[in-house]
Structures are given as structure tokens and as C-alpha cells.
Amino acid sequence: MSEPLHYCRSISSSDHGDGVTSQKMTMEDRQVYVVTGGCGFLGSHLVQMLVERASNLSEIRVFDLHLDTSLESLSTGRVKVRLIGGDISQLDDVRTALRGSHVVIHTASLVDVWGKVPASKVTQVNVTGTENVLRVCEEEGIEYLVYTSSMEVIGPNIHGDPFYRGNEETEYTVYHNQAYPLSKAKAEKIVLEANGRKIKDGKFLHTCALRPTGIYGEGHQLMRMFYNQGLRTGRRVFRMIKPSTEHGRVYVGNVAWMHLLAARQLQDSPSTLGGQVYFCYDHSPYKSYEDFNMEFLSACGFRMIGSRPLVPYFLLYLLALFNVLLQWLFHPFCTYAPILNPYTLAVGSTTFTVQTDKAEKHFGYTPLFSWEESKRRTATWVKSFEEMNKDQ
């Protein structure tokens, strides 16, 4: 791992180099954070990051529908990790999880661009769930909310318009027809519009949103799926996307680090961060999804077949349309959710990269993990699949 950057407040009396001097904290002074979706891919990494680097906390509440009891073992003598089971779309469950907390990091989301679940369910979790979080913050006087948005709020759009080295101010035609990006865009909008809202006891709510580009790292289930697919084709990956297509990717540890810093600085400088949106970024290279995945799969003997796409784009598009037809025909009988559909093809075939320093300027973010460390950690995790296959 790269050398740690000491942005987190110490509980001892010292000068941190950023103009902030903290007095020794008692348990009563320390804060309670809630991480919604805390057992998910990003959420679990964020919980571990908070335990290790946010020294002003007494409790981290992990709110999720499906609980991972192993997270309780992260508790220390300084901070308790407490699991709370519940449904983000149920107001009473959200109220139980948030009551008495100081900061909410809202990562809970239902990600589905394949049609595995009904569009109404995606909207219920992503939009209604966010509305519930905002309502409870207002009722309980919780002043700080960091929302995990998505690059798909912006794009790529289904027309395939490139977003090349864009930033938070770049003009881009947003056009979506899928429940997931539509729901994330609506949720982000209501979170940002809630900034400055008067809440209980005359306080004010302060909000900001972080937009990760494609997150990767240990525990990413799509990578596991690509690995399993590659095994079925003899460890060969057949090129389907032009290698010139570039995508921004960001390591999950750096996304978690950015959330921690944003949550802290939102409290210190609400006028700066409040109502703002930030792309998540690091030093991961810009490559096509296929070439980026090969950075890890090659460690397991996988090889890419073809220096250019083996199937013309128009045939892929016809296959994507055919999958939509099959999905409609099979709907009364079973769930057919192939990875290829017109939306996923547009996303995979469209350049979408960011180049911004807004997060660095507003809350001192620089990547905690270098590309070399991020690659090593992810590749080590992928290689662990080999041992699991031997044991089976």
C-alpha cells in the first residue's frame, strides 16, 4: 500500500498541518456514522476504511437488507461496528437505523442494467429509499449526508456520444431509457436539492454527491463473472470492443477514501461542499473494459484473442436487440437477463473518461492507493479463485 495520507482527525491534542487543532475527545464527543448498503461491495470497503482511518467515531452502523456478520469483527476498543438489518425502501427501517446518528453515507443502491429485477423495484430502492433517508435526516436533525451517485447519471448516453476527459462542468447530452441510470439521476437530484433545507431544532441539512466511474477491486462480482466466463472458453477472452474505446475506472479503496474525506470536510466547510457533485477518480489507466479486465485476468493465464473486434458492431447490436426480444418472450416463465443488451453495448462501446481536480481542491483528496497497489490487490484476489477451483 502507498504511504498513508493523514487526513483523518486524531483524538490526541495535536496540529494536523491543515490548520485544525483537536482537543482530546471523549466517547461523548465522538460521532456515529451510518453507512447504508454497508455490506455491499463499496459499503464494506468503506466501513473498513472508517474503522482504520476515522478516529473521531464511536460507532459505525451498517444498515443493509442482507447482513455480513463478518463486519462485526472490525470493531475495536475505540469504535464499534453495529449491524442493523432493514429495507431502505421502508421508512420505519430507515428511521431505526439513522436515529441518533451524526453523519449518513448513503451507498445503498440496486444496480441492475440487465433486467434481473423489475424496473419498479430499482426505482423503489434507489429513489424511494433516498427519499426515506432525506426524510429521516430532516425529522431527526441529522445535518450531514454524503450520497454515492454514479457516472451513469451522466452517461455514457445510449447515442454513444463520447465523454473524453470531462469534468463536473462539462456539457453532455444526457439521454437514458433504463431504470438504473434514471433512478440514480433522480436520487442525486433530490439529494443535492435538499442541501440547505431547514431540519429539526433549527439546524440545516448539508449534502453532497460522489460519482464513481467504473469501480473495481476485491469483491467485485462482475470480475468474478468475467473470470467464470473465461474458464468456459478455455481462458480465452474474445475481443468485442475497439481497443481505442477508453473508460475511466477507479479502485474501490480510493472511492471509500474519497467518501471518508468528503464526510469530514462537509462538516468543516458545508458552504464549499454543500450541494456539490464530485467525480471519483485515481491513477488507474484509461482502457477499454476488456483490456482493463485483462490487467487482472492475465495473471491467471487468460489471453485476449484478436487485436480488433472479432464481430462487427452492427451484428453485436442485432444480437443485443435479439436478447431484448428473448427477454420479453421469456418474461412470463423465467428471468432472462443476458449481459449484452443495447444499453450495456452502448456503455461498453463509448469512451467515458474524467479529468478533474475538484475533489482535491474542495476536500484535499488524492488517491490513497497507487495504480500499482490497486492492481496488485485486485489481481491477488482474482488469483484466489484458482485455489477455490482446486478445492472444488
mmCIF file of C-alpha atoms in Angstrom:
data_model
loop_
_atom_site.group_PDB
_atom_site.id
_atom_site.type_symbol
_atom_site.label_atom_id
_atom_site.label_comp_id
_atom_site.label_asym_id
_atom_site.label_seq_id
_atom_site.Cartn_x
_atom_site.Cartn_y
_atom_site.Cartn_z
ATOM 1 C CA MET A 1 0.000 0.000 0.000
ATOM 2 C CA SER A 2 1.099 3.532 -0.613
ATOM 3 C CA GLU A 3 2.159 5.686 2.292
ATOM 4 C CA PRO A 4 -0.965 6.724 4.240
ATOM 5 C CA LEU A 5 -2.131 10.303 3.934
ATOM 6 C CA HIS A 6 -3.103 11.551 7.368
ATOM 7 C CA TYR A 7 -6.267 13.488 6.644
ATOM 8 C CA CYS A 8 -8.266 11.904 9.467
ATOM 9 C CA ARG A 9 -8.532 13.713 12.759
ATOM 10 C CA SER A 10 -6.509 12.364 15.629
ATOM 11 C CA ILE A 11 -8.089 12.057 19.046
ATOM 12 C CA SER A 12 -4.959 13.412 20.660
ATOM 13 C CA SER A 13 -4.241 17.097 21.030
ATOM 14 C CA SER A 14 -2.077 17.996 18.046
ATOM 15 C CA ASP A 15 -1.766 20.196 14.997
ATOM 16 C CA HIS A 16 -2.614 18.281 11.817
ATOM 17 C CA GLY A 17 -0.992 20.597 9.341
ATOM 18 C CA ASP A 18 -4.364 21.724 7.939
ATOM 19 C CA GLY A 19 -4.994 24.470 10.446
ATOM 20 C CA VAL A 20 -7.141 22.271 12.695
ATOM 21 C CA THR A 21 -6.162 21.518 16.262
ATOM 22 C CA SER A 22 -8.284 18.946 18.109
ATOM 23 C CA GLN A 23 -8.659 18.562 21.833
ATOM 24 C CA LYS A 24 -8.744 15.094 23.282
ATOM 25 C CA MET A 25 -12.120 13.505 22.537
ATOM 26 C CA THR A 26 -14.294 11.650 24.991
ATOM 27 C CA MET A 27 -16.729 8.972 23.888
ATOM 28 C CA GLU A 28 -19.489 11.579 24.092
ATOM 29 C CA ASP A 29 -17.592 13.802 21.644
ATOM 30 C CA ARG A 30 -17.170 11.078 19.054
ATOM 31 C CA GLN A 31 -19.651 10.652 16.260
ATOM 32 C CA VAL A 32 -21.983 7.952 14.999
ATOM 33 C CA TYR A 33 -21.849 7.284 11.265
ATOM 34 C CA VAL A 34 -24.427 5.282 9.332
ATOM 35 C CA VAL A 35 -23.395 3.519 6.127
ATOM 36 C CA THR A 36 -26.456 2.421 4.191
ATOM 37 C CA GLY A 37 -25.707 -0.553 1.978
ATOM 38 C CA GLY A 38 -22.724 -1.156 4.222
ATOM 39 C CA CYS A 39 -22.482 -4.864 3.400
ATOM 40 C CA GLY A 40 -22.185 -4.266 -0.326
ATOM 41 C CA PHE A 41 -19.045 -4.055 -2.457
ATOM 42 C CA LEU A 42 -18.283 -0.385 -1.824
ATOM 43 C CA GLY A 43 -20.023 -0.266 1.549
ATOM 44 C CA SER A 44 -17.900 -2.979 3.145
ATOM 45 C CA HIS A 45 -14.687 -1.326 1.959
ATOM 46 C CA LEU A 46 -15.949 1.984 3.318
ATOM 47 C CA VAL A 47 -16.738 0.507 6.728
ATOM 48 C CA GLN A 48 -13.209 -0.895 6.978
ATOM 49 C CA MET A 49 -11.757 2.449 5.874
ATOM 50 C CA LEU A 50 -13.742 4.307 8.539
ATOM 51 C CA VAL A 51 -12.606 1.899 11.252
ATOM 52 C CA GLU A 52 -8.968 2.270 10.275
ATOM 53 C CA ARG A 53 -8.763 5.985 9.493
ATOM 54 C CA ALA A 54 -11.632 7.968 11.021
ATOM 55 C CA SER A 55 -10.503 8.367 14.607
ATOM 56 C CA ASN A 56 -13.387 10.613 15.697
ATOM 57 C CA LEU A 57 -16.032 7.848 15.601
ATOM 58 C CA SER A 58 -17.585 5.873 18.421
ATOM 59 C CA GLU A 59 -19.930 3.776 16.293
ATOM 60 C CA ILE A 60 -20.404 2.793 12.670
ATOM 61 C CA ARG A 61 -23.868 1.496 11.912
ATOM 62 C CA VAL A 62 -24.013 -0.824 8.928
ATOM 63 C CA PHE A 63 -27.529 -0.773 7.509
ATOM 64 C CA ASP A 64 -28.332 -3.379 4.877
ATOM 65 C CA LEU A 65 -31.012 -5.826 3.821
ATOM 66 C CA HIS A 66 -28.531 -8.711 3.733
ATOM 67 C CA LEU A 67 -26.076 -8.565 6.614
ATOM 68 C CA ASP A 68 -22.472 -9.733 6.527
ATOM 69 C CA THR A 69 -21.760 -10.677 10.120
ATOM 70 C CA SER A 70 -18.003 -10.756 9.477
ATOM 71 C CA LEU A 71 -18.016 -6.938 9.533
ATOM 72 C CA GLU A 72 -18.693 -7.020 13.269
ATOM 73 C CA SER A 73 -15.166 -8.338 13.768
ATOM 74 C CA LEU A 74 -13.850 -4.955 12.586
ATOM 75 C CA SER A 75 -14.931 -3.436 15.910
ATOM 76 C CA THR A 76 -12.121 -2.140 18.103
ATOM 77 C CA GLY A 77 -11.868 -0.753 21.603
ATOM 78 C CA ARG A 78 -12.278 2.681 20.050
ATOM 79 C CA VAL A 79 -15.129 2.175 17.565
ATOM 80 C CA LYS A 80 -17.999 -0.310 17.475
ATOM 81 C CA VAL A 81 -19.316 -1.710 14.202
ATOM 82 C CA ARG A 82 -23.015 -2.400 14.640
ATOM 83 C CA LEU A 83 -25.104 -4.272 12.076
ATOM 84 C CA ILE A 84 -28.727 -3.219 11.532
ATOM 85 C CA GLY A 85 -30.870 -5.253 9.166
ATOM 86 C CA GLY A 86 -33.566 -3.489 7.230
ATOM 87 C CA ASP A 87 -35.011 -2.378 3.920
ATOM 88 C CA ILE A 88 -34.037 1.075 2.630
ATOM 89 C CA SER A 89 -37.440 1.387 0.958
ATOM 90 C CA GLN A 90 -39.224 1.025 4.324
ATOM 91 C CA LEU A 91 -39.336 4.303 6.231
ATOM 92 C CA ASP A 92 -39.516 2.713 9.682
ATOM 93 C CA ASP A 93 -36.431 0.607 8.989
ATOM 94 C CA VAL A 94 -34.515 3.690 7.901
ATOM 95 C CA ARG A 95 -35.671 5.606 10.955
ATOM 96 C CA THR A 96 -34.439 2.826 13.254
ATOM 97 C CA ALA A 97 -31.000 2.819 11.612
ATOM 98 C CA LEU A 98 -30.467 6.586 11.466
ATOM 99 C CA ARG A 99 -31.920 7.818 14.744
ATOM 100 C CA GLY A 100 -29.250 9.412 16.935
ATOM 101 C CA SER A 101 -26.541 9.476 14.268
ATOM 102 C CA HIS A 102 -24.443 12.416 13.115
ATOM 103 C CA VAL A 103 -23.466 11.594 9.527
ATOM 104 C CA VAL A 104 -25.068 9.368 6.892
ATOM 105 C CA ILE A 105 -23.119 7.955 3.956
ATOM 106 C CA HIS A 106 -25.813 6.636 1.656
ATOM 107 C CA THR A 107 -24.314 3.945 -0.592
ATOM 108 C CA ALA A 108 -27.353 1.636 -0.700
ATOM 109 C CA SER A 109 -28.421 1.071 -4.282
ATOM 110 C CA LEU A 110 -29.886 -1.579 -6.528
ATOM 111 C CA VAL A 111 -27.660 -1.849 -9.605
ATOM 112 C CA ASP A 112 -29.378 -3.578 -12.486
ATOM 113 C CA VAL A 113 -28.935 -2.798 -16.185
ATOM 114 C CA TRP A 114 -29.732 -6.332 -17.349
ATOM 115 C CA GLY A 115 -33.382 -6.704 -16.361
ATOM 116 C CA LYS A 116 -32.830 -9.087 -13.467
ATOM 117 C CA VAL A 117 -35.436 -7.265 -11.364
ATOM 118 C CA PRO A 118 -38.469 -5.165 -12.327
ATOM 119 C CA ALA A 119 -37.824 -1.504 -13.072
ATOM 120 C CA SER A 120 -40.290 -0.587 -10.314
ATOM 121 C CA LYS A 121 -38.075 -2.345 -7.755
ATOM 122 C CA VAL A 122 -34.992 -0.439 -8.935
ATOM 123 C CA THR A 123 -36.894 2.829 -8.552
ATOM 124 C CA GLN A 124 -38.260 1.825 -5.166
ATOM 125 C CA VAL A 125 -34.806 1.136 -3.745
ATOM 126 C CA ASN A 126 -32.866 3.942 -5.406
ATOM 127 C CA VAL A 127 -35.417 6.753 -5.333
ATOM 128 C CA THR A 128 -37.882 5.925 -2.560
ATOM 129 C CA GLY A 129 -35.011 4.720 -0.389
ATOM 130 C CA THR A 130 -33.199 8.016 -0.865
ATOM 131 C CA GLU A 131 -36.378 9.955 -0.108
ATOM 132 C CA ASN A 132 -36.671 7.959 3.123
ATOM 133 C CA VAL A 133 -33.097 8.804 4.125
ATOM 134 C CA LEU A 134 -33.713 12.516 3.498
ATOM 135 C CA ARG A 135 -36.971 12.454 5.439
ATOM 136 C CA VAL A 136 -35.370 10.828 8.476
ATOM 137 C CA CYS A 137 -32.446 13.267 8.351
ATOM 138 C CA GLU A 138 -34.997 16.071 8.454
ATOM 139 C CA GLU A 139 -37.052 14.525 11.268
ATOM 140 C CA GLU A 140 -34.057 13.596 13.413
ATOM 141 C CA GLY A 141 -31.911 16.666 12.822
ATOM 142 C CA ILE A 142 -29.084 14.787 11.085
ATOM 143 C CA GLU A 143 -27.086 17.518 9.392
ATOM 144 C CA TYR A 144 -24.695 15.715 7.035
ATOM 145 C CA LEU A 145 -25.403 13.360 4.150
ATOM 146 C CA VAL A 146 -22.924 12.070 1.562
ATOM 147 C CA TYR A 147 -24.610 10.295 -1.340
ATOM 148 C CA THR A 148 -22.996 7.679 -3.583
ATOM 149 C CA SER A 149 -24.194 8.526 -7.065
ATOM 150 C CA SER A 150 -22.852 7.081 -10.332
ATOM 151 C CA MET A 151 -21.198 8.180 -13.546
ATOM 152 C CA GLU A 152 -24.285 6.715 -15.254
ATOM 153 C CA VAL A 153 -26.237 9.731 -14.040
ATOM 154 C CA ILE A 154 -24.406 11.453 -16.893
ATOM 155 C CA GLY A 155 -23.577 8.653 -19.264
ATOM 156 C CA PRO A 156 -22.451 7.248 -21.498
ATOM 157 C CA ASN A 157 -25.732 8.036 -23.221
ATOM 158 C CA ILE A 158 -27.370 5.481 -25.488
ATOM 159 C CA HIS A 159 -26.420 7.513 -28.589
ATOM 160 C CA GLY A 160 -22.758 6.681 -27.975
ATOM 161 C CA ASP A 161 -21.565 10.262 -27.610
ATOM 162 C CA PRO A 162 -18.038 10.228 -26.124
ATOM 163 C CA PHE A 163 -17.212 11.936 -22.843
ATOM 164 C CA TYR A 164 -13.469 12.485 -23.165
ATOM 165 C CA ARG A 165 -11.512 13.790 -20.159
ATOM 166 C CA GLY A 166 -14.621 15.561 -18.920
ATOM 167 C CA ASN A 167 -15.199 17.170 -15.535
ATOM 168 C CA GLU A 168 -18.173 18.111 -13.380
ATOM 169 C CA GLU A 169 -18.897 21.164 -15.539
ATOM 170 C CA THR A 170 -18.575 19.512 -18.962
ATOM 171 C CA GLU A 171 -21.709 19.842 -21.087
ATOM 172 C CA TYR A 172 -23.023 16.485 -22.238
ATOM 173 C CA THR A 173 -26.353 15.384 -23.669
ATOM 174 C CA VAL A 174 -27.873 13.029 -21.118
ATOM 175 C CA TYR A 175 -30.267 10.508 -22.579
ATOM 176 C CA HIS A 176 -31.268 7.326 -20.739
ATOM 177 C CA ASN A 177 -34.047 4.786 -21.085
ATOM 178 C CA GLN A 178 -33.087 2.319 -18.361
ATOM 179 C CA ALA A 179 -34.406 2.272 -14.801
ATOM 180 C CA TYR A 180 -30.991 2.264 -13.133
ATOM 181 C CA PRO A 181 -29.463 5.451 -14.588
ATOM 182 C CA LEU A 182 -32.839 7.190 -14.464
ATOM 183 C CA SER A 183 -33.280 6.304 -10.790
ATOM 184 C CA LYS A 184 -29.745 7.357 -9.851
ATOM 185 C CA ALA A 185 -30.175 10.672 -11.665
ATOM 186 C CA LYS A 186 -33.405 11.376 -9.811
ATOM 187 C CA ALA A 187 -31.942 10.354 -6.457
ATOM 188 C CA GLU A 188 -28.867 12.535 -6.960
ATOM 189 C CA LYS A 189 -31.079 15.480 -7.899
ATOM 190 C CA ILE A 190 -33.230 15.269 -4.781
ATOM 191 C CA VAL A 191 -30.152 14.872 -2.557
ATOM 192 C CA LEU A 192 -28.490 17.980 -3.970
ATOM 193 C CA GLU A 193 -31.731 19.970 -3.887
ATOM 194 C CA ALA A 194 -32.095 19.093 -0.191
ATOM 195 C CA ASN A 195 -28.864 20.912 0.642
ATOM 196 C CA GLY A 196 -29.581 23.871 2.907
ATOM 197 C CA ARG A 197 -33.006 22.570 3.927
ATOM 198 C CA LYS A 198 -34.074 23.513 7.436
ATOM 199 C CA ILE A 199 -34.438 20.468 9.652
ATOM 200 C CA LYS A 200 -35.216 19.666 13.300
ATOM 201 C CA ASP A 201 -34.082 22.052 16.054
ATOM 202 C CA GLY A 202 -33.380 24.866 13.613
ATOM 203 C CA LYS A 203 -30.455 23.039 12.025
ATOM 204 C CA PHE A 204 -29.735 22.807 8.314
ATOM 205 C CA LEU A 205 -29.080 19.771 6.153
ATOM 206 C CA HIS A 206 -25.830 19.701 4.177
ATOM 207 C CA THR A 207 -25.459 17.240 1.297
ATOM 208 C CA CYS A 208 -23.041 16.337 -1.482
ATOM 209 C CA ALA A 209 -22.791 13.524 -4.020
ATOM 210 C CA LEU A 210 -19.885 11.444 -5.330
ATOM 211 C CA ARG A 211 -19.995 9.884 -8.806
ATOM 212 C CA PRO A 212 -17.699 6.878 -9.181
ATOM 213 C CA THR A 213 -16.710 5.797 -12.652
ATOM 214 C CA GLY A 214 -16.470 2.018 -13.024
ATOM 215 C CA ILE A 215 -15.387 0.705 -9.617
ATOM 216 C CA TYR A 216 -13.115 -2.332 -9.446
ATOM 217 C CA GLY A 217 -11.281 -4.197 -6.716
ATOM 218 C CA GLU A 218 -11.518 -7.122 -4.323
ATOM 219 C CA GLY A 219 -15.058 -8.414 -4.039
ATOM 220 C CA HIS A 220 -16.349 -7.057 -7.352
ATOM 221 C CA GLN A 221 -18.806 -9.683 -8.546
ATOM 222 C CA LEU A 222 -18.660 -8.677 -12.220
ATOM 223 C CA MET A 223 -14.951 -9.545 -12.240
ATOM 224 C CA ARG A 224 -15.783 -12.933 -10.780
ATOM 225 C CA MET A 225 -18.364 -13.402 -13.541
ATOM 226 C CA PHE A 226 -15.839 -12.484 -16.258
ATOM 227 C CA TYR A 227 -13.411 -14.980 -14.738
ATOM 228 C CA ASN A 228 -16.006 -17.761 -14.837
ATOM 229 C CA GLN A 229 -16.926 -16.909 -18.423
ATOM 230 C CA GLY A 230 -13.264 -17.085 -19.398
ATOM 231 C CA LEU A 231 -12.945 -20.546 -17.888
ATOM 232 C CA ARG A 232 -15.785 -21.752 -20.111
ATOM 233 C CA THR A 233 -13.919 -20.531 -23.212
ATOM 234 C CA GLY A 234 -10.581 -22.076 -22.305
ATOM 235 C CA ARG A 235 -9.166 -18.950 -20.626
ATOM 236 C CA ARG A 236 -9.638 -17.021 -23.850
ATOM 237 C CA VAL A 237 -11.260 -13.591 -23.976
ATOM 238 C CA PHE A 238 -12.598 -12.708 -27.409
ATOM 239 C CA ARG A 239 -12.279 -9.037 -28.249
ATOM 240 C CA MET A 240 -15.643 -7.442 -28.994
ATOM 241 C CA ILE A 241 -14.943 -3.743 -28.337
ATOM 242 C CA LYS A 242 -12.475 -1.466 -30.114
ATOM 243 C CA PRO A 243 -9.303 -1.148 -28.018
ATOM 244 C CA SER A 244 -9.378 2.611 -28.687
ATOM 245 C CA THR A 245 -12.507 2.895 -26.544
ATOM 246 C CA GLU A 246 -11.455 4.324 -23.163
ATOM 247 C CA HIS A 247 -13.217 4.103 -19.824
ATOM 248 C CA GLY A 248 -12.413 5.682 -16.505
ATOM 249 C CA ARG A 249 -12.015 3.105 -13.742
ATOM 250 C CA VAL A 250 -11.364 3.743 -10.071
ATOM 251 C CA TYR A 251 -10.196 1.423 -7.301
ATOM 252 C CA VAL A 252 -12.748 0.738 -4.572
ATOM 253 C CA GLY A 253 -10.312 1.700 -1.799
ATOM 254 C CA ASN A 254 -9.870 5.146 -3.314
ATOM 255 C CA VAL A 255 -13.633 5.578 -3.660
ATOM 256 C CA ALA A 256 -14.021 4.697 0.025
ATOM 257 C CA TRP A 257 -11.225 7.136 0.939
ATOM 258 C CA MET A 258 -12.935 9.899 -1.010
ATOM 259 C CA HIS A 259 -16.189 9.262 0.869
ATOM 260 C CA LEU A 260 -14.395 9.492 4.216
ATOM 261 C CA LEU A 261 -12.751 12.790 3.301
ATOM 262 C CA ALA A 262 -15.958 14.252 1.884
ATOM 263 C CA ALA A 263 -17.910 13.332 5.021
ATOM 264 C CA ARG A 264 -15.333 15.018 7.222
ATOM 265 C CA GLN A 265 -14.944 18.163 5.134
ATOM 266 C CA LEU A 266 -18.700 18.534 4.618
ATOM 267 C CA GLN A 267 -18.854 19.203 8.360
ATOM 268 C CA ASP A 268 -15.901 21.611 8.343
ATOM 269 C CA SER A 269 -16.814 23.522 5.158
ATOM 270 C CA PRO A 270 -20.503 22.982 4.378
ATOM 271 C CA SER A 271 -20.631 26.146 2.295
ATOM 272 C CA THR A 272 -17.972 24.708 -0.029
ATOM 273 C CA LEU A 273 -19.138 21.100 -0.363
ATOM 274 C CA GLY A 274 -22.861 21.563 0.187
ATOM 275 C CA GLY A 275 -24.902 20.909 -2.953
ATOM 276 C CA GLN A 276 -21.822 19.848 -4.928
ATOM 277 C CA VAL A 277 -21.135 16.750 -7.003
ATOM 278 C CA TYR A 278 -17.710 15.147 -7.473
ATOM 279 C CA PHE A 279 -16.420 12.517 -9.864
ATOM 280 C CA CYS A 280 -14.373 9.774 -8.203
ATOM 281 C CA TYR A 281 -11.007 9.221 -9.846
ATOM 282 C CA ASP A 282 -7.491 7.931 -9.305
ATOM 283 C CA HIS A 283 -4.463 6.951 -11.393
ATOM 284 C CA SER A 284 -5.937 3.802 -12.941
ATOM 285 C CA PRO A 285 -5.205 3.731 -16.694
ATOM 286 C CA TYR A 286 -7.825 4.575 -19.311
ATOM 287 C CA LYS A 287 -8.551 1.438 -21.315
ATOM 288 C CA SER A 288 -11.479 -0.437 -22.791
ATOM 289 C CA TYR A 289 -13.383 -2.597 -20.312
ATOM 290 C CA GLU A 290 -11.941 -5.729 -21.913
ATOM 291 C CA ASP A 291 -8.333 -4.544 -21.840
ATOM 292 C CA PHE A 292 -8.693 -3.260 -18.295
ATOM 293 C CA ASN A 293 -10.095 -6.568 -17.078
ATOM 294 C CA MET A 294 -7.148 -8.336 -18.708
ATOM 295 C CA GLU A 295 -4.838 -6.450 -16.324
ATOM 296 C CA PHE A 296 -6.079 -8.928 -13.698
ATOM 297 C CA LEU A 297 -7.253 -11.957 -15.678
ATOM 298 C CA SER A 298 -3.873 -12.326 -17.408
ATOM 299 C CA ALA A 299 -2.395 -13.209 -14.009
ATOM 300 C CA CYS A 300 -4.487 -16.389 -14.206
ATOM 301 C CA GLY A 301 -3.309 -17.337 -17.693
ATOM 302 C CA PHE A 302 -6.132 -15.686 -19.620
ATOM 303 C CA ARG A 303 -5.301 -14.253 -23.044
ATOM 304 C CA MET A 304 -7.053 -11.850 -25.358
ATOM 305 C CA ILE A 305 -7.988 -13.140 -28.801
ATOM 306 C CA GLY A 306 -7.923 -10.530 -31.552
ATOM 307 C CA SER A 307 -6.294 -7.139 -31.933
ATOM 308 C CA ARG A 308 -9.575 -5.728 -33.245
ATOM 309 C CA PRO A 309 -13.218 -6.679 -32.644
ATOM 310 C CA LEU A 310 -13.992 -10.171 -33.931
ATOM 311 C CA VAL A 311 -17.650 -9.320 -34.567
ATOM 312 C CA PRO A 312 -18.808 -6.159 -36.391
ATOM 313 C CA TYR A 313 -20.658 -3.658 -34.229
ATOM 314 C CA PHE A 314 -23.895 -3.921 -36.201
ATOM 315 C CA LEU A 315 -24.019 -7.679 -35.554
ATOM 316 C CA LEU A 316 -23.480 -7.106 -31.830
ATOM 317 C CA TYR A 317 -26.301 -4.571 -31.900
ATOM 318 C CA LEU A 318 -28.609 -7.058 -33.643
ATOM 319 C CA LEU A 319 -27.705 -9.669 -31.027
ATOM 320 C CA ALA A 320 -28.441 -7.145 -28.268
ATOM 321 C CA LEU A 321 -31.868 -6.475 -29.808
ATOM 322 C CA PHE A 322 -32.467 -10.216 -30.110
ATOM 323 C CA ASN A 323 -31.699 -10.584 -26.407
ATOM 324 C CA VAL A 324 -34.322 -7.942 -25.644
ATOM 325 C CA LEU A 325 -36.852 -9.916 -27.703
ATOM 326 C CA LEU A 326 -35.966 -13.142 -25.889
ATOM 327 C CA GLN A 327 -36.257 -11.362 -22.556
ATOM 328 C CA TRP A 328 -39.767 -10.225 -23.466
ATOM 329 C CA LEU A 329 -40.795 -13.694 -24.685
ATOM 330 C CA PHE A 330 -39.405 -15.492 -21.616
ATOM 331 C CA HIS A 331 -40.721 -12.948 -19.112
ATOM 332 C CA PRO A 332 -43.911 -14.883 -18.205
ATOM 333 C CA PHE A 333 -41.902 -18.014 -17.455
ATOM 334 C CA CYS A 334 -38.451 -17.067 -16.180
ATOM 335 C CA THR A 335 -35.912 -14.269 -15.798
ATOM 336 C CA TYR A 336 -33.640 -13.996 -18.814
ATOM 337 C CA ALA A 337 -31.033 -11.312 -18.166
ATOM 338 C CA PRO A 338 -28.056 -11.589 -20.550
ATOM 339 C CA ILE A 339 -25.112 -9.268 -20.057
ATOM 340 C CA LEU A 340 -25.485 -7.923 -23.617
ATOM 341 C CA ASN A 341 -28.356 -5.556 -24.371
ATOM 342 C CA PRO A 342 -28.497 -2.221 -26.243
ATOM 343 C CA TYR A 343 -27.735 -0.261 -23.084
ATOM 344 C CA THR A 344 -24.723 -2.304 -21.946
ATOM 345 C CA LEU A 345 -23.416 -2.346 -25.520
ATOM 346 C CA ALA A 346 -23.642 1.455 -25.688
ATOM 347 C CA VAL A 347 -21.858 1.801 -22.339
ATOM 348 C CA GLY A 348 -19.097 -0.631 -23.270
ATOM 349 C CA SER A 349 -18.574 0.892 -26.727
ATOM 350 C CA THR A 350 -18.479 4.566 -25.716
ATOM 351 C CA THR A 351 -15.455 6.439 -24.407
ATOM 352 C CA PHE A 352 -16.141 7.900 -20.959
ATOM 353 C CA THR A 353 -13.177 9.338 -19.075
ATOM 354 C CA VAL A 354 -12.834 12.082 -16.489
ATOM 355 C CA GLN A 355 -10.082 14.550 -15.722
ATOM 356 C CA THR A 356 -10.791 16.762 -12.753
ATOM 357 C CA ASP A 357 -9.208 18.049 -9.554
ATOM 358 C CA LYS A 358 -12.384 19.374 -7.960
ATOM 359 C CA ALA A 359 -12.249 16.856 -5.095
ATOM 360 C CA GLU A 360 -8.621 17.745 -4.411
ATOM 361 C CA LYS A 361 -9.438 21.452 -4.318
ATOM 362 C CA HIS A 362 -12.555 21.128 -2.170
ATOM 363 C CA PHE A 363 -11.528 18.483 0.355
ATOM 364 C CA GLY A 364 -7.901 17.564 -0.168
ATOM 365 C CA TYR A 365 -8.437 14.264 -1.960
ATOM 366 C CA THR A 366 -5.503 12.493 -3.530
ATOM 367 C CA PRO A 367 -5.610 8.720 -4.177
ATOM 368 C CA LEU A 368 -4.622 6.689 -1.152
ATOM 369 C CA PHE A 369 -3.735 3.660 -3.300
ATOM 370 C CA SER A 370 -1.459 3.878 -6.333
ATOM 371 C CA TRP A 371 -2.372 2.080 -9.555
ATOM 372 C CA GLU A 372 0.356 -0.487 -8.846
ATOM 373 C CA GLU A 373 -1.065 -1.242 -5.402
ATOM 374 C CA SER A 374 -4.646 -1.290 -6.672
ATOM 375 C CA LYS A 375 -3.671 -3.691 -9.445
ATOM 376 C CA ARG A 376 -1.737 -5.949 -7.074
ATOM 377 C CA ARG A 377 -4.576 -6.185 -4.581
ATOM 378 C CA THR A 378 -7.172 -6.899 -7.247
ATOM 379 C CA ALA A 379 -5.014 -9.428 -9.099
ATOM 380 C CA THR A 380 -4.263 -11.259 -5.846
ATOM 381 C CA TRP A 381 -7.983 -11.528 -5.178
ATOM 382 C CA VAL A 382 -8.672 -12.805 -8.703
ATOM 383 C CA LYS A 383 -5.889 -15.376 -8.387
ATOM 384 C CA SER A 384 -7.551 -16.660 -5.220
ATOM 385 C CA PHE A 385 -10.279 -18.073 -7.491
ATOM 386 C CA GLU A 386 -7.696 -20.562 -8.746
ATOM 387 C CA GLU A 387 -7.264 -22.038 -5.270
ATOM 388 C CA MET A 388 -11.014 -22.212 -4.772
ATOM 389 C CA ASN A 389 -11.393 -24.088 -8.067
ATOM 390 C CA LYS A 390 -8.728 -26.593 -6.986
ATOM 391 C CA ASP A 391 -10.594 -27.250 -3.755
ATOM 392 C CA GLN A 392 -13.868 -27.975 -5.535
#
